[in-house]
C-alpha cells in the first residue's frame, strides 16, 4: 500500500482552500455522533475548529481525482443529489461513506473539522460539504457546480410537485384528504427537530458540556416569541448577550438583557401589546419577485442549526404578516419536502411557487420558485466558496463563535413556539367562516380532529423510537395513504 493511501499530508489544492490536520482532540467526533453520523473508535481523532492551525501550503493532491466541471456536476448529481433521501443525517453519512471512507479524498479527521465548521454556520450542511469537496477537486467553480449537482434533483422534483399541487390539489378531495393526514406528521417532525437541534445547541463550544445559560436563552427566546417580540431583535440581543457573557463581562451582558425588556415594556406602554405580525420583519408583505428573493436570502442566512430553523422566519413573513400563504398550505409544502431527495430547506421552492402564483399566475410562480430557492441557498454558497480556511479562522474567533452559539441557542426556543403553533393548526381545524354545521357535521369535525391528534402522537412516538434513516419518508407515505380512508369527504 502506498504512502498516499495510508498517510495524509496537509496541502492547498490551488484554489485557496488551505486545509490542515490537528491531532489529539475528539470533540468533532463527538459532534458527529450527536447528530447520528457514525464515528467508529478506530478512526483518526478529529481536530476541532478551536485548535491551532498552520497555513503552510503543500502540493500533495494524491487522493483527489482529476475531474472537469462536467464530471464534477454529473458525479454529485448522480451520487448525492439523486440519493439525498432521509434528511441531513442520512445525506452527510452517505457523503462521508463514499468520499472519506471508500475513496479517501480526505482523512476522517479533516472531514470532522469541516463538518464542525459548517455546523456553526447557517445553511444545509450536506450542500455545504458537497461544495467543499467540489472546491477541492475543481476550485471555486467546482464547488459551485458540485452544489448545483446536489441541489438540482430536489429542486426539479419540488418544482413539479408544486405545480401539481397548484393545478390539482386545491380542489381535489383525494389530494386534500392525504394532506389532511400529512399535516400532523409534519408537526411531529418540527417538534422532533426542536429536541434534535437542542442536543448540540446547548453544548458549550469550550467545555463540550451542557450549558445552562444557552438553555435559559432558549427558554427566554420562547418567552419573547410568546410576547410577540420580533425574531430578529431576539436573535441579535441574545447573540450579543452570550458573546459578552462568554468573555466574562456578565454585568454588561445582564445590562443588555435588561435593556431588551425595558424596551419591550416601553413599547407596550406607548403602543400596546404587539400584534402577531410584529414577529416578522416585513420583507415579503407582497409576494412579488424582489420580495420572494429577499425572503429566501433572510431565511437562508438565519438557518442556524438545521433546515427547520428557517421555518419560523418564512412562516412569520408569508403566513402571519403577508397573509398570502395559508398555514395548512405551508405545512403541505414542508410535507412535500420530506418525500423527495433534497435538503429540507427545499420547501422554499414550494413557498416561492405559491407566492408567485398568488401574485401573478403560473408564469410568476415558476419565477418565484427559482428566485426564492436561489436566495435560500445563496448564503451557503457564499460561505463555502469563500474558502474553508477563512471560515475556520472566523469560527476560531471566540467572540464570533459565542455570538453564533447565542443565536443557535435562541433559535431553539423560537422553533419550539412555532412547533406548538403548527401542532395546533394541524390538529384543530374549525369550520370555514359563515359555515354553520349541524350536529352530524360537528361530530364529524370532532372525530377528524381526534384522528389528527392520534396521528400526531403516533408520528412523534415513532420519530423518537425508530432510528431508521428513512422513517420520515415512510411516515409521510403511510399518512398519505391513510388519509384516503380517514378524511375523504363523501
JSON list of C-alpha atoms in Angstrom, two decimals, residues 58-154:
[
{"chain": "A", "resi": 58, "resn": "UNK", "atom": "CA", "xyz": [1.68, 21.79, 0.20]},
{"chain": "A", "resi": 59, "resn": "UNK", "atom": "CA", "xyz": [1.05, 20.22, -3.18]},
{"chain": "A", "resi": 60, "resn": "UNK", "atom": "CA", "xyz": [0.14, 16.62, -2.31]},
{"chain": "A", "resi": 61, "resn": "UNK", "atom": "CA", "xyz": [-3.16, 16.01, -4.10]},
{"chain": "A", "resi": 62, "resn": "UNK", "atom": "CA", "xyz": [-2.63, 12.25, -4.39]},
{"chain": "A", "resi": 63, "resn": "UNK", "atom": "CA", "xyz": [-6.02, 11.17, -3.08]},
{"chain": "A", "resi": 64, "resn": "UNK", "atom": "CA", "xyz": [-8.09, 13.65, -5.10]},
{"chain": "A", "resi": 65, "resn": "UNK", "atom": "CA", "xyz": [-9.26, 12.66, -8.59]},
{"chain": "A", "resi": 66, "resn": "UNK", "atom": "CA", "xyz": [-8.83, 14.82, -11.65]},
{"chain": "A", "resi": 67, "resn": "UNK", "atom": "CA", "xyz": [-12.29, 15.93, -12.78]},
{"chain": "A", "resi": 68, "resn": "UNK", "atom": "CA", "xyz": [-13.52, 18.61, -15.15]},
{"chain": "A", "resi": 69, "resn": "UNK", "atom": "CA", "xyz": [-16.60, 20.69, -14.33]},
{"chain": "A", "resi": 70, "resn": "UNK", "atom": "CA", "xyz": [-18.99, 18.44, -16.25]},
{"chain": "A", "resi": 71, "resn": "UNK", "atom": "CA", "xyz": [-17.65, 15.37, -14.46]},
{"chain": "A", "resi": 72, "resn": "UNK", "atom": "CA", "xyz": [-17.98, 17.11, -11.09]},
{"chain": "A", "resi": 73, "resn": "UNK", "atom": "CA", "xyz": [-21.58, 18.08, -11.80]},
{"chain": "A", "resi": 74, "resn": "UNK", "atom": "CA", "xyz": [-22.51, 14.60, -13.05]},
{"chain": "A", "resi": 75, "resn": "UNK", "atom": "CA", "xyz": [-20.80, 12.88, -10.12]},
{"chain": "A", "resi": 76, "resn": "UNK", "atom": "CA", "xyz": [-22.51, 14.95, -7.41]},
{"chain": "A", "resi": 77, "resn": "UNK", "atom": "CA", "xyz": [-25.85, 14.93, -9.27]},
{"chain": "A", "resi": 78, "resn": "UNK", "atom": "CA", "xyz": [-25.95, 11.12, -9.53]},
{"chain": "A", "resi": 79, "resn": "UNK", "atom": "CA", "xyz": [-24.06, 10.08, -6.41]},
{"chain": "A", "resi": 80, "resn": "UNK", "atom": "CA", "xyz": [-25.58, 12.52, -3.91]},
{"chain": "A", "resi": 81, "resn": "UNK", "atom": "CA", "xyz": [-28.32, 14.64, -5.49]},
{"chain": "A", "resi": 82, "resn": "UNK", "atom": "CA", "xyz": [-30.46, 11.75, -6.69]},
{"chain": "A", "resi": 83, "resn": "UNK", "atom": "CA", "xyz": [-29.73, 9.83, -3.48]},
{"chain": "A", "resi": 84, "resn": "UNK", "atom": "CA", "xyz": [-30.40, 12.65, -0.99]},
{"chain": "A", "resi": 85, "resn": "UNK", "atom": "CA", "xyz": [-33.15, 10.75, 0.83]},
{"chain": "A", "resi": 86, "resn": "UNK", "atom": "CA", "xyz": [-33.71, 10.71, 4.56]},
{"chain": "A", "resi": 87, "resn": "UNK", "atom": "CA", "xyz": [-32.75, 14.20, 5.68]},
{"chain": "A", "resi": 88, "resn": "UNK", "atom": "CA", "xyz": [-29.39, 15.72, 6.62]},
{"chain": "A", "resi": 89, "resn": "UNK", "atom": "CA", "xyz": [-28.12, 12.88, 8.82]},
{"chain": "A", "resi": 90, "resn": "UNK", "atom": "CA", "xyz": [-28.52, 10.32, 6.03]},
{"chain": "A", "resi": 91, "resn": "UNK", "atom": "CA", "xyz": [-27.12, 12.74, 3.42]},
{"chain": "A", "resi": 92, "resn": "UNK", "atom": "CA", "xyz": [-23.98, 13.57, 5.39]},
{"chain": "A", "resi": 93, "resn": "UNK", "atom": "CA", "xyz": [-23.43, 9.93, 6.33]},
{"chain": "A", "resi": 94, "resn": "UNK", "atom": "CA", "xyz": [-23.55, 8.98, 2.63]},
{"chain": "A", "resi": 95, "resn": "UNK", "atom": "CA", "xyz": [-21.06, 11.73, 1.69]},
{"chain": "A", "resi": 96, "resn": "UNK", "atom": "CA", "xyz": [-18.69, 10.58, 4.41]},
{"chain": "A", "resi": 97, "resn": "UNK", "atom": "CA", "xyz": [-19.01, 6.90, 3.50]},
{"chain": "A", "resi": 98, "resn": "UNK", "atom": "CA", "xyz": [-18.49, 7.47, -0.26]},
{"chain": "A", "resi": 99, "resn": "UNK", "atom": "CA", "xyz": [-15.79, 10.16, -0.29]},
{"chain": "A", "resi": 100, "resn": "UNK", "atom": "CA", "xyz": [-13.94, 9.72, 3.01]},
{"chain": "A", "resi": 101, "resn": "UNK", "atom": "CA", "xyz": [-14.17, 6.04, 3.97]},
{"chain": "A", "resi": 102, "resn": "UNK", "atom": "CA", "xyz": [-14.19, 4.45, 0.49]},
{"chain": "A", "resi": 103, "resn": "UNK", "atom": "CA", "xyz": [-12.44, 6.90, -1.84]},
{"chain": "A", "resi": 104, "resn": "UNK", "atom": "CA", "xyz": [-10.25, 8.57, 0.82]},
{"chain": "A", "resi": 105, "resn": "UNK", "atom": "CA", "xyz": [-10.39, 12.02, -0.74]},
{"chain": "A", "resi": 106, "resn": "UNK", "atom": "CA", "xyz": [-9.56, 13.37, 2.71]},
{"chain": "A", "resi": 107, "resn": "UNK", "atom": "CA", "xyz": [-8.99, 11.86, 6.14]},
{"chain": "A", "resi": 108, "resn": "UNK", "atom": "CA", "xyz": [-11.74, 11.33, 8.68]},
{"chain": "A", "resi": 109, "resn": "UNK", "atom": "CA", "xyz": [-10.11, 13.91, 10.97]},
{"chain": "A", "resi": 110, "resn": "UNK", "atom": "CA", "xyz": [-10.21, 16.51, 8.24]},
{"chain": "A", "resi": 111, "resn": "UNK", "atom": "CA", "xyz": [-13.82, 15.68, 7.40]},
{"chain": "A", "resi": 112, "resn": "UNK", "atom": "CA", "xyz": [-14.77, 16.08, 11.05]},
{"chain": "A", "resi": 113, "resn": "UNK", "atom": "CA", "xyz": [-13.15, 19.51, 11.12]},
{"chain": "A", "resi": 114, "resn": "UNK", "atom": "CA", "xyz": [-15.06, 20.54, 8.01]},
{"chain": "A", "resi": 115, "resn": "UNK", "atom": "CA", "xyz": [-18.34, 19.33, 9.47]},
{"chain": "A", "resi": 116, "resn": "UNK", "atom": "CA", "xyz": [-17.69, 21.09, 12.79]},
{"chain": "A", "resi": 117, "resn": "UNK", "atom": "CA", "xyz": [-17.20, 24.41, 10.99]},
{"chain": "A", "resi": 118, "resn": "UNK", "atom": "CA", "xyz": [-20.33, 24.11, 8.86]},
{"chain": "A", "resi": 119, "resn": "UNK", "atom": "CA", "xyz": [-22.41, 23.14, 11.88]},
{"chain": "A", "resi": 120, "resn": "UNK", "atom": "CA", "xyz": [-21.74, 26.61, 13.29]},
{"chain": "A", "resi": 121, "resn": "UNK", "atom": "CA", "xyz": [-22.84, 28.40, 10.13]},
{"chain": "A", "resi": 122, "resn": "UNK", "atom": "CA", "xyz": [-26.30, 28.82, 8.57]},
{"chain": "A", "resi": 123, "resn": "UNK", "atom": "CA", "xyz": [-27.41, 26.67, 5.68]},
{"chain": "A", "resi": 124, "resn": "UNK", "atom": "CA", "xyz": [-27.86, 22.96, 4.90]},
{"chain": "A", "resi": 125, "resn": "UNK", "atom": "CA", "xyz": [-24.62, 21.23, 5.93]},
{"chain": "A", "resi": 126, "resn": "UNK", "atom": "CA", "xyz": [-24.91, 18.47, 3.31]},
{"chain": "A", "resi": 127, "resn": "UNK", "atom": "CA", "xyz": [-24.98, 21.00, 0.47]},
{"chain": "A", "resi": 128, "resn": "UNK", "atom": "CA", "xyz": [-22.09, 22.92, 2.01]},
{"chain": "A", "resi": 129, "resn": "UNK", "atom": "CA", "xyz": [-19.98, 19.76, 2.37]},
{"chain": "A", "resi": 130, "resn": "UNK", "atom": "CA", "xyz": [-20.65, 18.82, -1.27]},
{"chain": "A", "resi": 131, "resn": "UNK", "atom": "CA", "xyz": [-19.49, 22.28, -2.29]},
{"chain": "A", "resi": 132, "resn": "UNK", "atom": "CA", "xyz": [-16.39, 21.89, -0.13]},
{"chain": "A", "resi": 133, "resn": "UNK", "atom": "CA", "xyz": [-15.43, 18.66, -1.91]},
{"chain": "A", "resi": 134, "resn": "UNK", "atom": "CA", "xyz": [-16.19, 20.30, -5.25]},
{"chain": "A", "resi": 135, "resn": "UNK", "atom": "CA", "xyz": [-13.77, 23.09, -4.35]},
{"chain": "A", "resi": 136, "resn": "UNK", "atom": "CA", "xyz": [-11.06, 20.55, -3.58]},
{"chain": "A", "resi": 137, "resn": "UNK", "atom": "CA", "xyz": [-11.26, 18.86, -6.99]},
{"chain": "A", "resi": 138, "resn": "UNK", "atom": "CA", "xyz": [-12.26, 21.82, -9.17]},
{"chain": "A", "resi": 139, "resn": "UNK", "atom": "CA", "xyz": [-11.58, 25.09, -7.39]},
{"chain": "A", "resi": 140, "resn": "UNK", "atom": "CA", "xyz": [-14.33, 27.55, -6.64]},
{"chain": "A", "resi": 141, "resn": "UNK", "atom": "CA", "xyz": [-16.14, 26.80, -9.91]},
{"chain": "A", "resi": 142, "resn": "UNK", "atom": "CA", "xyz": [-16.01, 23.14, -8.96]},
{"chain": "A", "resi": 143, "resn": "UNK", "atom": "CA", "xyz": [-17.63, 24.00, -5.64]},
{"chain": "A", "resi": 144, "resn": "UNK", "atom": "CA", "xyz": [-20.46, 25.84, -7.37]},
{"chain": "A", "resi": 145, "resn": "UNK", "atom": "CA", "xyz": [-21.00, 23.01, -9.84]},
{"chain": "A", "resi": 146, "resn": "UNK", "atom": "CA", "xyz": [-20.96, 20.36, -7.08]},
{"chain": "A", "resi": 147, "resn": "UNK", "atom": "CA", "xyz": [-23.51, 22.33, -5.08]},
{"chain": "A", "resi": 148, "resn": "UNK", "atom": "CA", "xyz": [-25.77, 22.66, -8.10]},
{"chain": "A", "resi": 149, "resn": "UNK", "atom": "CA", "xyz": [-25.48, 18.94, -8.78]},
{"chain": "A", "resi": 150, "resn": "UNK", "atom": "CA", "xyz": [-26.57, 18.14, -5.23]},
{"chain": "A", "resi": 151, "resn": "UNK", "atom": "CA", "xyz": [-29.47, 20.62, -5.14]},
{"chain": "A", "resi": 152, "resn": "UNK", "atom": "CA", "xyz": [-30.88, 20.31, -8.67]},
{"chain": "A", "resi": 153, "resn": "UNK", "atom": "CA", "xyz": [-32.69, 16.92, -8.39]},
{"chain": "A", "resi": 154, "resn": "UNK", "atom": "CA", "xyz": [-34.62, 18.02, -5.31]}
]
